[in-house]
mmCIF file of C-alpha atoms in Angstrom:
data_model
loop_
_atom_site.group_PDB
_atom_site.id
_atom_site.type_symbol
_atom_site.label_atom_id
_atom_site.label_comp_id
_atom_site.label_asym_id
_atom_site.label_seq_id
_atom_site.Cartn_x
_atom_site.Cartn_y
_atom_site.Cartn_z
ATOM 1 C CA MET A 122 6.528 8.144 -21.107
ATOM 2 C CA ALA A 123 8.270 5.176 -19.773
ATOM 3 C CA GLU A 124 11.593 3.679 -20.967
ATOM 4 C CA ARG A 125 11.381 1.707 -24.062
ATOM 5 C CA ALA A 126 11.882 -2.130 -23.621
ATOM 6 C CA ALA A 127 13.622 -4.715 -25.783
ATOM 7 C CA PRO A 128 10.649 -6.946 -27.266
ATOM 8 C CA ALA A 129 9.972 -9.751 -26.071
ATOM 9 C CA PRO A 130 12.741 -12.632 -25.364
ATOM 10 C CA VAL A 131 10.943 -15.884 -27.716
ATOM 11 C CA GLY A 132 9.198 -18.991 -25.191
ATOM 12 C CA PRO A 133 8.705 -17.351 -21.478
ATOM 13 C CA VAL A 134 10.289 -15.754 -18.961
ATOM 14 C CA ARG A 135 11.742 -16.147 -15.527
ATOM 15 C CA TRP A 136 9.848 -15.000 -12.652
ATOM 16 C CA ALA A 137 12.083 -12.855 -11.244
ATOM 17 C CA GLU A 138 13.041 -11.248 -15.474
ATOM 18 C CA ALA A 139 9.309 -10.468 -15.760
ATOM 19 C CA ARG A 140 8.620 -8.501 -12.073
ATOM 20 C CA GLU A 141 11.619 -6.212 -13.183
ATOM 21 C CA ALA A 142 10.217 -5.873 -17.200
ATOM 22 C CA ALA A 143 7.287 -5.286 -15.554
ATOM 23 C CA ARG A 144 8.489 -2.336 -13.478
ATOM 24 C CA ARG A 145 10.641 -0.967 -16.050
ATOM 25 C CA ALA A 146 7.610 -0.603 -17.831
ATOM 26 C CA GLY A 147 6.710 1.591 -15.648
ATOM 27 C CA ARG A 148 9.828 3.591 -15.662
ATOM 28 C CA PRO A 149 10.201 7.065 -15.527
ATOM 29 C CA ALA A 150 6.704 7.398 -12.427
ATOM 30 C CA LEU A 151 3.829 9.833 -13.818
ATOM 31 C CA PRO A 152 4.128 13.607 -12.189
ATOM 32 C CA PRO A 153 3.428 14.625 -9.136
ATOM 33 C CA LEU A 154 1.434 17.401 -8.420
ATOM 34 C CA SER A 155 0.133 18.993 -5.128
ATOM 35 C CA LEU A 156 -3.488 17.487 -3.693
ATOM 36 C CA PRO A 157 -5.564 18.689 -0.780
ATOM 37 C CA LEU A 158 -5.078 16.068 2.626
ATOM 38 C CA ASP A 159 -8.004 15.128 2.235
ATOM 39 C CA GLY A 160 -7.820 13.875 -1.636
ATOM 40 C CA ALA A 161 -4.266 12.486 -1.443
ATOM 41 C CA LEU A 162 -4.938 9.229 0.543
ATOM 42 C CA GLY A 163 -3.431 6.352 -1.199
ATOM 43 C CA ARG A 164 -1.013 8.545 -3.271
ATOM 44 C CA THR A 165 2.473 7.960 -3.525
ATOM 45 C CA LEU A 166 4.951 10.104 -1.803
ATOM 46 C CA ALA A 167 6.598 12.667 -5.171
ATOM 47 C CA GLU A 168 8.999 14.387 -2.214
ATOM 48 C CA PRO A 169 9.849 13.769 1.270
ATOM 49 C CA LEU A 170 8.007 14.746 3.898
ATOM 50 C CA THR A 171 9.095 17.279 5.481
ATOM 51 C CA ALA A 172 8.423 18.758 9.063
ATOM 52 C CA LEU A 173 7.274 22.720 8.586
ATOM 53 C CA THR A 174 6.906 22.977 12.459
ATOM 54 C CA ASP A 175 9.268 21.676 15.712
ATOM 55 C CA LEU A 176 6.249 18.997 17.372
ATOM 56 C CA PRO A 177 5.356 19.737 19.098
ATOM 57 C CA ALA A 178 5.711 23.011 18.390
ATOM 58 C CA PHE A 179 5.816 24.338 22.603
ATOM 59 C CA ASP A 180 6.632 22.108 25.489
ATOM 60 C CA THR A 181 3.448 20.297 26.473
ATOM 61 C CA SER A 182 2.074 18.454 29.272
ATOM 62 C CA ALA A 183 1.658 14.842 29.101
ATOM 63 C CA MET A 184 -0.680 14.678 31.535
ATOM 64 C CA ASP A 185 -3.829 16.135 34.088
ATOM 65 C CA GLY A 186 -2.308 17.864 36.315
ATOM 66 C CA TRP A 187 0.282 21.104 37.755
ATOM 67 C CA ALA A 188 2.250 22.120 36.204
ATOM 68 C CA VAL A 189 5.235 23.132 38.781
ATOM 69 C CA ALA A 190 8.027 25.399 39.527
ATOM 70 C CA GLY A 191 10.964 23.522 41.961
ATOM 71 C CA PRO A 192 10.510 21.625 45.014
ATOM 72 C CA GLY A 193 7.183 21.495 46.485
ATOM 73 C CA PRO A 194 5.136 21.505 48.466
ATOM 74 C CA TRP A 195 3.274 24.474 45.564
ATOM 75 C CA ARG A 196 1.050 27.602 46.073
ATOM 76 C CA VAL A 197 -1.449 26.498 42.968
ATOM 77 C CA THR A 198 -1.683 30.116 41.240
ATOM 78 C CA GLY A 199 -4.677 29.232 38.405
ATOM 79 C CA ARG A 200 -5.153 26.664 35.899
ATOM 80 C CA LEU A 201 -4.136 26.287 31.897
ATOM 81 C CA LEU A 202 -6.498 24.190 29.519
ATOM 82 C CA ALA A 203 -5.104 23.580 26.043
ATOM 83 C CA GLY A 204 -5.318 26.210 23.333
ATOM 84 C CA ARG A 205 -5.099 28.832 25.565
ATOM 85 C CA PRO A 206 -0.831 30.454 25.719
ATOM 86 C CA ALA A 207 0.201 30.824 30.177
ATOM 87 C CA ASP A 208 0.041 34.137 31.098
ATOM 88 C CA GLY A 209 3.642 34.446 32.497
ATOM 89 C CA PRO A 210 6.369 32.673 34.546
ATOM 90 C CA LEU A 211 6.038 30.351 36.387
ATOM 91 C CA ALA A 212 7.574 31.550 40.160
ATOM 92 C CA ASP A 213 9.895 28.861 42.052
ATOM 93 C CA GLY A 214 7.202 27.209 44.171
ATOM 94 C CA ALA A 215 4.822 28.063 42.818
ATOM 95 C CA ALA A 216 2.262 25.446 40.878
ATOM 96 C CA VAL A 217 -0.892 26.097 38.050
ATOM 97 C CA GLU A 218 -3.431 23.182 37.272
ATOM 98 C CA ILE A 219 -2.696 22.477 34.032
ATOM 99 C CA ALA A 220 -4.642 20.204 31.160
ATOM 100 C CA THR A 221 -3.330 17.860 28.954
ATOM 101 C CA GLY A 222 -2.226 19.056 25.801
ATOM 102 C CA ALA A 223 -1.542 22.434 27.493
ATOM 103 C CA GLN A 224 2.039 24.340 26.810
ATOM 104 C CA LEU A 225 3.516 25.076 29.998
ATOM 105 C CA PRO A 226 4.935 27.979 30.711
ATOM 106 C CA PRO A 227 7.775 29.319 31.564
ATOM 107 C CA GLY A 228 10.125 28.126 34.766
ATOM 108 C CA ALA A 229 7.604 25.173 35.755
ATOM 109 C CA THR A 230 10.417 21.705 35.902
ATOM 110 C CA ALA A 231 7.913 19.227 35.511
ATOM 111 C CA VAL A 232 4.443 17.757 35.645
ATOM 112 C CA LEU A 233 2.847 15.978 38.992
ATOM 113 C CA ARG A 234 0.155 14.031 37.594
ATOM 114 C CA ARG A 235 -3.030 14.219 39.307
ATOM 115 C CA GLU A 236 -3.464 11.252 40.635
ATOM 116 C CA HIS A 237 -0.222 11.407 42.643
ATOM 117 C CA GLY A 238 -1.302 14.902 44.042
ATOM 118 C CA GLU A 239 -2.646 16.205 47.304
ATOM 119 C CA PRO A 240 -4.688 19.819 47.050
ATOM 120 C CA GLY A 241 -5.005 20.834 50.839
ATOM 121 C CA GLY A 242 -6.458 24.585 50.073
ATOM 122 C CA ALA A 243 -3.948 27.409 48.282
ATOM 123 C CA LEU A 244 -0.915 24.226 48.910
ATOM 124 C CA LEU A 245 -0.131 21.574 46.453
ATOM 125 C CA SER A 246 1.818 18.577 47.915
ATOM 126 C CA GLU A 247 3.421 14.915 45.899
ATOM 127 C CA ARG A 248 1.669 12.659 47.592
ATOM 128 C CA THR A 249 5.011 10.727 47.150
ATOM 129 C CA PRO A 250 7.395 12.958 48.628
ATOM 130 C CA GLY A 251 10.597 12.756 46.242
ATOM 131 C CA ALA A 252 9.162 11.153 43.753
ATOM 132 C CA LEU A 253 8.714 13.705 41.347
ATOM 133 C CA THR A 254 12.059 14.012 38.485
ATOM 134 C CA THR A 255 12.709 17.231 37.036
ATOM 135 C CA GLY A 256 10.878 17.365 33.328
ATOM 136 C CA GLN A 257 9.099 14.656 34.084
ATOM 137 C CA ASP A 258 5.616 13.364 32.410
ATOM 138 C CA VAL A 259 6.790 16.908 29.304
ATOM 139 C CA ARG A 260 6.752 16.455 26.145
ATOM 140 C CA PRO A 261 9.552 19.111 26.020
ATOM 141 C CA ARG A 262 9.168 21.229 21.942
ATOM 142 C CA GLY A 263 10.960 18.913 18.708
ATOM 143 C CA GLN A 264 10.213 15.755 20.781
ATOM 144 C CA GLU A 265 8.975 14.280 17.754
ATOM 145 C CA CYS A 266 10.948 16.497 15.051
ATOM 146 C CA ARG A 267 12.425 19.899 14.060
ATOM 147 C CA ARG A 268 10.819 22.409 11.743
ATOM 148 C CA GLY A 269 12.901 21.246 8.324
ATOM 149 C CA GLU A 270 13.395 17.623 9.158
ATOM 150 C CA ALA A 271 12.486 14.686 6.893
ATOM 151 C CA LEU A 272 10.400 13.159 8.499
ATOM 152 C CA LEU A 273 9.236 10.353 5.604
ATOM 153 C CA PRO A 274 10.774 9.892 2.386
ATOM 154 C CA ALA A 275 9.472 9.990 -1.255
ATOM 155 C CA GLY A 276 7.268 6.758 -3.012
ATOM 156 C CA THR A 277 5.903 6.311 0.927
ATOM 157 C CA VAL A 278 2.096 5.405 0.027
ATOM 158 C CA VAL A 279 -0.048 7.921 2.366
ATOM 159 C CA GLY A 280 -1.430 6.489 4.640
ATOM 160 C CA PRO A 281 -4.232 7.777 7.190
ATOM 161 C CA ALA A 282 -1.185 7.753 9.089
ATOM 162 C CA VAL A 283 0.645 9.597 6.990
ATOM 163 C CA LEU A 284 -2.232 11.945 6.954
ATOM 164 C CA GLY A 285 -2.470 12.492 10.474
ATOM 165 C CA LEU A 286 1.853 13.156 10.403
ATOM 166 C CA ALA A 287 1.190 15.725 7.834
ATOM 167 C CA ALA A 288 -1.146 17.727 8.988
ATOM 168 C CA ALA A 289 0.216 17.611 12.812
ATOM 169 C CA CYS A 290 3.524 19.282 11.573
ATOM 170 C CA GLY A 291 1.847 22.177 9.776
ATOM 171 C CA HIS A 292 1.142 20.595 6.092
ATOM 172 C CA ASP A 293 -2.546 20.893 4.310
ATOM 173 C CA ARG A 294 -1.197 19.816 0.767
ATOM 174 C CA LEU A 295 1.087 17.280 -0.290
ATOM 175 C CA ALA A 296 2.981 16.571 -3.421
ATOM 176 C CA VAL A 297 1.710 13.495 -4.522
ATOM 177 C CA ARG A 298 1.997 11.390 -7.683
ATOM 178 C CA ARG A 299 0.018 11.237 -10.302
ATOM 179 C CA ALA A 300 -2.021 8.232 -10.052
ATOM 180 C CA PRO A 301 -1.868 6.217 -13.557
ATOM 181 C CA VAL A 302 -5.751 5.190 -15.407
ATOM 182 C CA VAL A 303 -7.039 1.690 -15.809
ATOM 183 C CA GLU A 304 -9.315 0.174 -17.702
ATOM 184 C CA LEU A 305 -10.044 -3.066 -16.752
ATOM 185 C CA LEU A 306 -11.727 -5.874 -19.610
ATOM 186 C CA VAL A 307 -12.873 -9.128 -19.390
ATOM 187 C CA LEU A 308 -13.195 -11.004 -22.415
ATOM 188 C CA GLY A 309 -15.731 -14.248 -22.722
ATOM 189 C CA ASP A 310 -19.128 -15.105 -24.214
ATOM 190 C CA GLU A 311 -19.235 -16.858 -20.855
ATOM 191 C CA LEU A 312 -18.950 -14.885 -17.970
ATOM 192 C CA LEU A 313 -22.609 -13.349 -16.559
ATOM 193 C CA GLY A 314 -22.223 -10.197 -14.211
ATOM 194 C CA SER A 315 -25.151 -11.531 -11.947
ATOM 195 C CA GLY A 316 -26.764 -14.494 -11.057
ATOM 196 C CA LEU A 317 -26.460 -17.837 -10.997
ATOM 197 C CA PRO A 318 -24.252 -19.754 -13.673
ATOM 198 C CA GLY A 319 -26.296 -22.031 -16.050
ATOM 199 C CA PRO A 320 -25.098 -24.404 -18.213
ATOM 200 C CA GLY A 321 -22.183 -22.792 -20.356
ATOM 201 C CA LEU A 322 -22.004 -20.020 -18.182
ATOM 202 C CA VAL A 323 -20.020 -19.216 -15.410
ATOM 203 C CA ARG A 324 -20.153 -16.108 -13.193
ATOM 204 C CA ASP A 325 -17.233 -13.417 -14.051
ATOM 205 C CA ALA A 326 -14.971 -13.257 -10.209
ATOM 206 C CA LEU A 327 -12.614 -11.226 -11.747
ATOM 207 C CA GLY A 328 -14.698 -7.989 -12.405
ATOM 208 C CA PRO A 329 -15.245 -8.084 -8.540
ATOM 209 C CA LEU A 330 -12.039 -8.878 -7.532
ATOM 210 C CA LEU A 331 -9.340 -6.340 -9.780
ATOM 211 C CA PRO A 332 -10.498 -2.344 -9.290
ATOM 212 C CA PRO A 333 -10.741 -2.969 -5.470
ATOM 213 C CA TRP A 334 -6.627 -4.670 -5.393
ATOM 214 C CA LEU A 335 -5.603 -2.608 -8.666
ATOM 215 C CA ARG A 336 -6.974 0.444 -7.004
ATOM 216 C CA ALA A 337 -4.737 -0.056 -3.848
ATOM 217 C CA ALA A 338 -1.725 -0.760 -5.635
ATOM 218 C CA GLY A 339 -2.713 3.427 -6.200
ATOM 219 C CA ALA A 340 -4.439 2.885 -10.238
ATOM 220 C CA GLU A 341 -7.752 4.984 -10.981
ATOM 221 C CA THR A 342 -10.582 2.235 -12.420
ATOM 222 C CA GLY A 343 -13.731 2.498 -13.062
ATOM 223 C CA GLU A 344 -16.177 0.020 -13.526
ATOM 224 C CA PRO A 345 -15.051 -3.094 -15.943
ATOM 225 C CA ARG A 346 -16.619 -3.469 -18.792
ATOM 226 C CA ALA A 347 -17.251 -7.039 -20.641
ATOM 227 C CA VAL A 348 -15.940 -7.584 -24.579
ATOM 228 C CA ARG A 349 -17.259 -10.398 -26.403
ATOM 229 C CA ASP A 350 -15.306 -12.981 -28.033
ATOM 230 C CA ASP A 351 -14.901 -10.965 -30.954
ATOM 231 C CA PHE A 352 -12.096 -10.018 -32.525
ATOM 232 C CA GLY A 353 -13.141 -6.436 -34.396
ATOM 233 C CA LEU A 354 -14.195 -6.159 -30.804
ATOM 234 C CA LEU A 355 -11.573 -6.702 -28.969
ATOM 235 C CA LEU A 356 -9.508 -4.416 -31.468
ATOM 236 C CA ASP A 357 -11.538 -1.110 -30.826
ATOM 237 C CA ALA A 358 -11.569 -1.419 -27.337
ATOM 238 C CA LEU A 359 -7.337 -1.295 -27.672
ATOM 239 C CA ARG A 360 -7.599 0.862 -29.727
ATOM 240 C CA HIS A 361 -9.910 3.709 -28.646
ATOM 241 C CA SER A 362 -8.777 3.166 -24.586
ATOM 242 C CA ALA A 363 -8.193 6.004 -22.615
ATOM 243 C CA ALA A 364 -6.874 4.750 -19.670
ATOM 244 C CA GLU A 365 -2.796 4.239 -19.921
ATOM 245 C CA VAL A 366 -2.664 1.277 -18.693
ATOM 246 C CA VAL A 367 -5.151 -1.984 -20.159
ATOM 247 C CA VAL A 368 -5.640 -5.179 -17.507
ATOM 248 C CA THR A 369 -7.321 -7.870 -19.929
ATOM 249 C CA THR A 370 -8.994 -11.012 -18.587
ATOM 250 C CA GLY A 371 -8.372 -14.320 -21.284
ATOM 251 C CA GLY A 372 -7.396 -14.555 -24.299
ATOM 252 C CA THR A 373 -4.176 -15.091 -24.106
ATOM 253 C CA ALA A 374 -4.048 -18.554 -24.664
ATOM 254 C CA ALA A 375 -3.741 -19.691 -28.135
ATOM 255 C CA GLY A 376 -7.697 -21.156 -28.233
ATOM 256 C CA PRO A 377 -9.773 -20.040 -30.896
ATOM 257 C CA VAL A 378 -11.520 -17.446 -29.520
ATOM 258 C CA ASP A 379 -8.175 -16.008 -28.642
ATOM 259 C CA PHE A 380 -7.888 -12.895 -29.891
ATOM 260 C CA LEU A 381 -5.320 -10.831 -27.842
ATOM 261 C CA HIS A 382 -1.532 -11.839 -29.667
ATOM 262 C CA ARG A 383 -3.892 -11.038 -32.512
ATOM 263 C CA ALA A 384 -4.691 -7.912 -31.406
ATOM 264 C CA LEU A 385 -2.570 -6.694 -30.930
ATOM 265 C CA ALA A 386 -0.348 -7.071 -33.827
ATOM 266 C CA GLU A 387 -2.943 -5.250 -35.941
ATOM 267 C CA ALA A 388 -2.210 -2.350 -33.328
ATOM 268 C CA GLY A 389 1.261 -2.087 -33.763
ATOM 269 C CA ALA A 390 1.838 -3.778 -29.896
ATOM 270 C CA ARG A 391 5.147 -4.887 -28.457
ATOM 271 C CA LEU A 392 5.301 -7.868 -26.327
ATOM 272 C CA LEU A 393 8.125 -7.348 -23.977
ATOM 273 C CA VAL A 394 6.987 -10.291 -21.261
ATOM 274 C CA ASP A 395 4.955 -12.951 -23.591
ATOM 275 C CA GLY A 396 5.042 -15.914 -20.817
ATOM 276 C CA VAL A 397 6.148 -16.685 -17.407
ATOM 277 C CA ALA A 398 7.904 -19.959 -16.316
ATOM 278 C CA VAL A 399 5.100 -19.188 -13.218
ATOM 279 C CA ARG A 400 2.196 -21.319 -12.201
ATOM 280 C CA PRO A 401 -0.442 -21.083 -12.189
ATOM 281 C CA GLY A 402 -0.863 -17.934 -14.781
ATOM 282 C CA HIS A 403 1.941 -18.684 -17.417
ATOM 283 C CA PRO A 404 0.525 -17.986 -20.555
ATOM 284 C CA MET A 405 0.218 -13.609 -19.056
ATOM 285 C CA LEU A 406 1.163 -10.850 -21.474
ATOM 286 C CA LEU A 407 2.698 -7.332 -21.066
ATOM 287 C CA ALA A 408 2.575 -5.381 -24.140
ATOM 288 C CA GLU A 409 3.278 -1.614 -24.899
ATOM 289 C CA LEU A 410 1.294 0.033 -27.416
ATOM 290 C CA PRO A 411 2.090 2.442 -30.356
ATOM 291 C CA ASP A 412 1.354 5.512 -28.061
ATOM 292 C CA GLY A 413 3.600 4.889 -24.751
ATOM 293 C CA ARG A 414 0.452 3.077 -23.281
ATOM 294 C CA HIS A 415 0.559 -0.365 -21.534
ATOM 295 C CA LEU A 416 -0.909 -3.753 -21.974
ATOM 296 C CA VAL A 417 -1.053 -6.121 -19.211
ATOM 297 C CA GLY A 418 -2.854 -9.564 -20.186
ATOM 298 C CA LEU A 419 -4.298 -11.427 -17.630
ATOM 299 C CA PRO A 420 -5.214 -15.355 -17.724
ATOM 300 C CA GLY A 421 -8.914 -16.080 -17.023
ATOM 301 C CA ASN A 422 -8.800 -18.513 -14.801
ATOM 302 C CA PRO A 423 -9.182 -16.646 -11.150
ATOM 303 C CA LEU A 424 -5.669 -17.712 -9.445
ATOM 304 C CA ALA A 425 -3.896 -17.542 -12.492
ATOM 305 C CA ALA A 426 -4.936 -14.391 -13.560
ATOM 306 C CA VAL A 427 -4.090 -12.997 -9.846
ATOM 307 C CA ALA A 428 -0.333 -15.075 -10.109
ATOM 308 C CA GLY A 429 -0.433 -12.566 -13.411
ATOM 309 C CA THR A 430 -1.585 -9.180 -12.117
ATOM 310 C CA VAL A 431 1.367 -10.049 -8.691
ATOM 311 C CA THR A 432 2.921 -10.942 -10.950
ATOM 312 C CA LEU A 433 3.291 -8.315 -13.917
ATOM 313 C CA ALA A 434 0.279 -6.045 -12.902
ATOM 314 C CA LEU A 435 1.632 -4.824 -10.125
ATOM 315 C CA PRO A 436 4.997 -4.103 -10.353
ATOM 316 C CA LEU A 437 4.443 -1.717 -13.633
ATOM 317 C CA LEU A 438 1.617 0.245 -11.749
ATOM 318 C CA HIS A 439 3.368 0.302 -8.301
ATOM 319 C CA ALA A 440 6.355 1.817 -10.499
ATOM 320 C CA LEU A 441 3.673 3.869 -12.310
ATOM 321 C CA ALA A 442 2.839 5.286 -8.566
ATOM 322 C CA GLY A 443 6.329 6.266 -7.658
ATOM 323 C CA ARG A 444 5.483 3.649 -5.329
ATOM 324 C CA GLY A 445 9.449 1.591 -3.886
ATOM 325 C CA ASP A 446 9.500 -1.725 -4.412
ATOM 326 C CA GLY A 447 10.913 -1.996 -0.235
ATOM 327 C CA GLU A 448 12.102 -5.078 1.317
ATOM 328 C CA PRO A 449 11.168 -8.941 0.659
ATOM 329 C CA VAL A 450 8.536 -9.703 2.931
ATOM 330 C CA LEU A 451 10.771 -13.885 3.520
ATOM 331 C CA ALA A 452 8.757 -16.367 6.065
ATOM 332 C CA VAL A 453 9.910 -19.802 7.253
ATOM 333 C CA ALA A 454 8.103 -22.740 5.668
ATOM 334 C CA ASP A 455 6.189 -25.035 8.804
ATOM 335 C CA ARG A 456 5.770 -27.818 6.504
ATOM 336 C CA PRO A 457 7.178 -29.155 2.767
ATOM 337 C CA LEU A 458 5.851 -27.154 0.248
ATOM 338 C CA PRO A 459 5.317 -28.251 -3.836
ATOM 339 C CA GLY A 460 7.027 -26.655 -6.101
ATOM 340 C CA HIS A 461 6.688 -27.441 -10.224
ATOM 341 C CA PRO A 462 9.360 -29.199 -11.543
ATOM 342 C CA ALA A 463 10.924 -25.573 -13.876
ATOM 343 C CA ASP A 464 9.290 -22.454 -12.548
ATOM 344 C CA THR A 465 7.737 -20.810 -9.839
ATOM 345 C CA ARG A 466 4.313 -21.817 -7.928
ATOM 346 C CA LEU A 467 2.572 -19.119 -6.190
ATOM 347 C CA LEU A 468 1.249 -21.102 -3.580
ATOM 348 C CA PRO A 469 -1.592 -19.981 -1.193
ATOM 349 C CA VAL A 470 -0.340 -19.918 2.355
ATOM 350 C CA ARG A 471 -1.200 -18.423 6.021
ATOM 351 C CA ARG A 472 0.558 -17.661 9.291
ATOM 352 C CA THR A 473 0.967 -19.740 12.256
ATOM 353 C CA ALA A 474 3.232 -20.177 14.962
ATOM 354 C CA ARG A 475 6.053 -22.626 12.932
ATOM 355 C CA GLY A 476 5.985 -20.215 9.530
ATOM 356 C CA VAL A 477 3.598 -20.698 6.971
ATOM 357 C CA VAL A 478 2.236 -23.440 5.305
ATOM 358 C CA ARG A 479 -0.072 -23.893 2.083
ATOM 359 C CA LEU A 480 -4.290 -23.564 2.115
ATOM 360 C CA PRO A 481 -6.081 -26.009 -0.177
ATOM 361 C CA HIS A 482 -8.571 -25.308 -3.196
ATOM 362 C CA ALA A 483 -5.804 -23.918 -5.056
ATOM 363 C CA GLY A 484 -6.029 -25.020 -8.811
ATOM 364 C CA PRO A 485 -5.893 -21.950 -10.954
ATOM 365 C CA ALA A 486 -8.920 -22.121 -11.954
ATOM 366 C CA MET A 487 -9.993 -21.281 -7.710
ATOM 367 C CA LEU A 488 -10.667 -19.192 -5.593
ATOM 368 C CA ARG A 489 -11.611 -20.374 -1.889
ATOM 369 C CA GLY A 490 -7.606 -21.026 -1.283
ATOM 370 C CA LEU A 491 -6.753 -17.839 -1.613
ATOM 371 C CA ALA A 492 -10.139 -16.004 -0.126
ATOM 372 C CA LEU A 493 -8.649 -17.719 3.361
ATOM 373 C CA ALA A 494 -5.095 -17.190 2.121
ATOM 374 C CA GLU A 495 -2.825 -14.322 3.706
ATOM 375 C CA ALA A 496 -0.147 -14.048 1.464
ATOM 376 C CA LEU A 497 0.800 -15.978 -2.170
ATOM 377 C CA ALA A 498 4.186 -18.149 -1.486
ATOM 378 C CA VAL A 499 6.884 -17.896 -4.065
ATOM 379 C CA VAL A 500 7.824 -21.087 -4.371
ATOM 380 C CA PRO A 501 11.431 -22.154 -6.302
ATOM 381 C CA PRO A 502 11.383 -24.954 -9.025
ATOM 382 C CA GLY A 503 11.227 -27.676 -7.747
ATOM 383 C CA GLY A 504 9.746 -26.727 -4.456
ATOM 384 C CA ALA A 505 10.116 -26.242 -0.494
ATOM 385 C CA ALA A 506 11.723 -28.309 2.931
ATOM 386 C CA ALA A 507 10.004 -27.636 5.822
ATOM 387 C CA GLY A 508 12.373 -24.624 7.598
ATOM 388 C CA ASP A 509 12.907 -23.403 3.792
ATOM 389 C CA GLU A 510 13.113 -18.872 3.821
ATOM 390 C CA ILE A 511 10.692 -18.467 0.642
ATOM 391 C CA GLU A 512 9.198 -14.956 -0.446
ATOM 392 C CA LEU A 513 5.590 -13.919 1.185
ATOM 393 C CA LEU A 514 3.295 -11.289 -1.560
ATOM 394 C CA GLU A 515 0.424 -10.260 0.712
ATOM 395 C CA ALA A 516 -2.898 -11.177 -0.129
ATOM 396 C CA PRO A 517 -5.577 -9.461 -2.302
#
């Protein structure tokens, strides 16, 4: 169970403080488990990845050509293909035809590339005499790593390259963190799951947007669940959810059908963050339920919900999944970036050769700017001038 956090302070907290509160709520990380390589994609290493063998495990040829011993010309004595061991050592003045990746025979001093060799009956010579050097085009044993060497730290996200490296150095299974289970509750009578918007009705944009993003953050999610604007239905959904993290959209403000605060109080939850000094998305919240589960309440406006996701949901999920924070991604503002007088502002931006520039259509209810964005710029209160260094958050 995550460490107990202090109750939420009165009033909105600063953006950086809210993110740190979410990280603390997710610690310690979920327990480790062992998974086969094909089941570990997207998980987080629970321990360092260590080489089980030297890599390469033997001296290999880096090119198609001939393995040679000593200076030429050489007498060609046979052929070596990948997957077959050498018949024996290579005598001085001898050569053997060899394929890329094949094991070098003992005694070989270099590999002569096919395009650099001049076969002549049983004898082989260089097209450019004296150009071949000792060790040329040979991958020596242990060039990449030695057995027992730590290759990647715990907290590394298992991507395709990590799977390839793990397989290359002898692993069939990986120790990874269990993925946090997340349920997304989409609140509101006005939301449509399909078709065109109608009078008073709008399409649900967050049901399609959020689950793949949460899965990319290391979570397991099912289909979003629609919950009508009814206090009893919401309370029942909170109490009986089997997920470790419940994410809700809408209902975080103080409107006539914004029941989330009341439902959390009735369920005995503790508010850890109740409002954040960020635009858009300031009426977001983070709560801990009596059984240790957490709830992230996102505003209902799409871009505001995205702001809540990067502020509270992702830091919480990364901590639960055992992911490291990593170094902040920084960039220079190509042009001035407008800010809020008192709050942090998150702006969709794209990169140019001279720095990042803001995108239009970045209102709280809009997604058009975000769909073109490469990142969200973290603009400090008061804004950023051209040439200022700012932090970037990956866009979904």
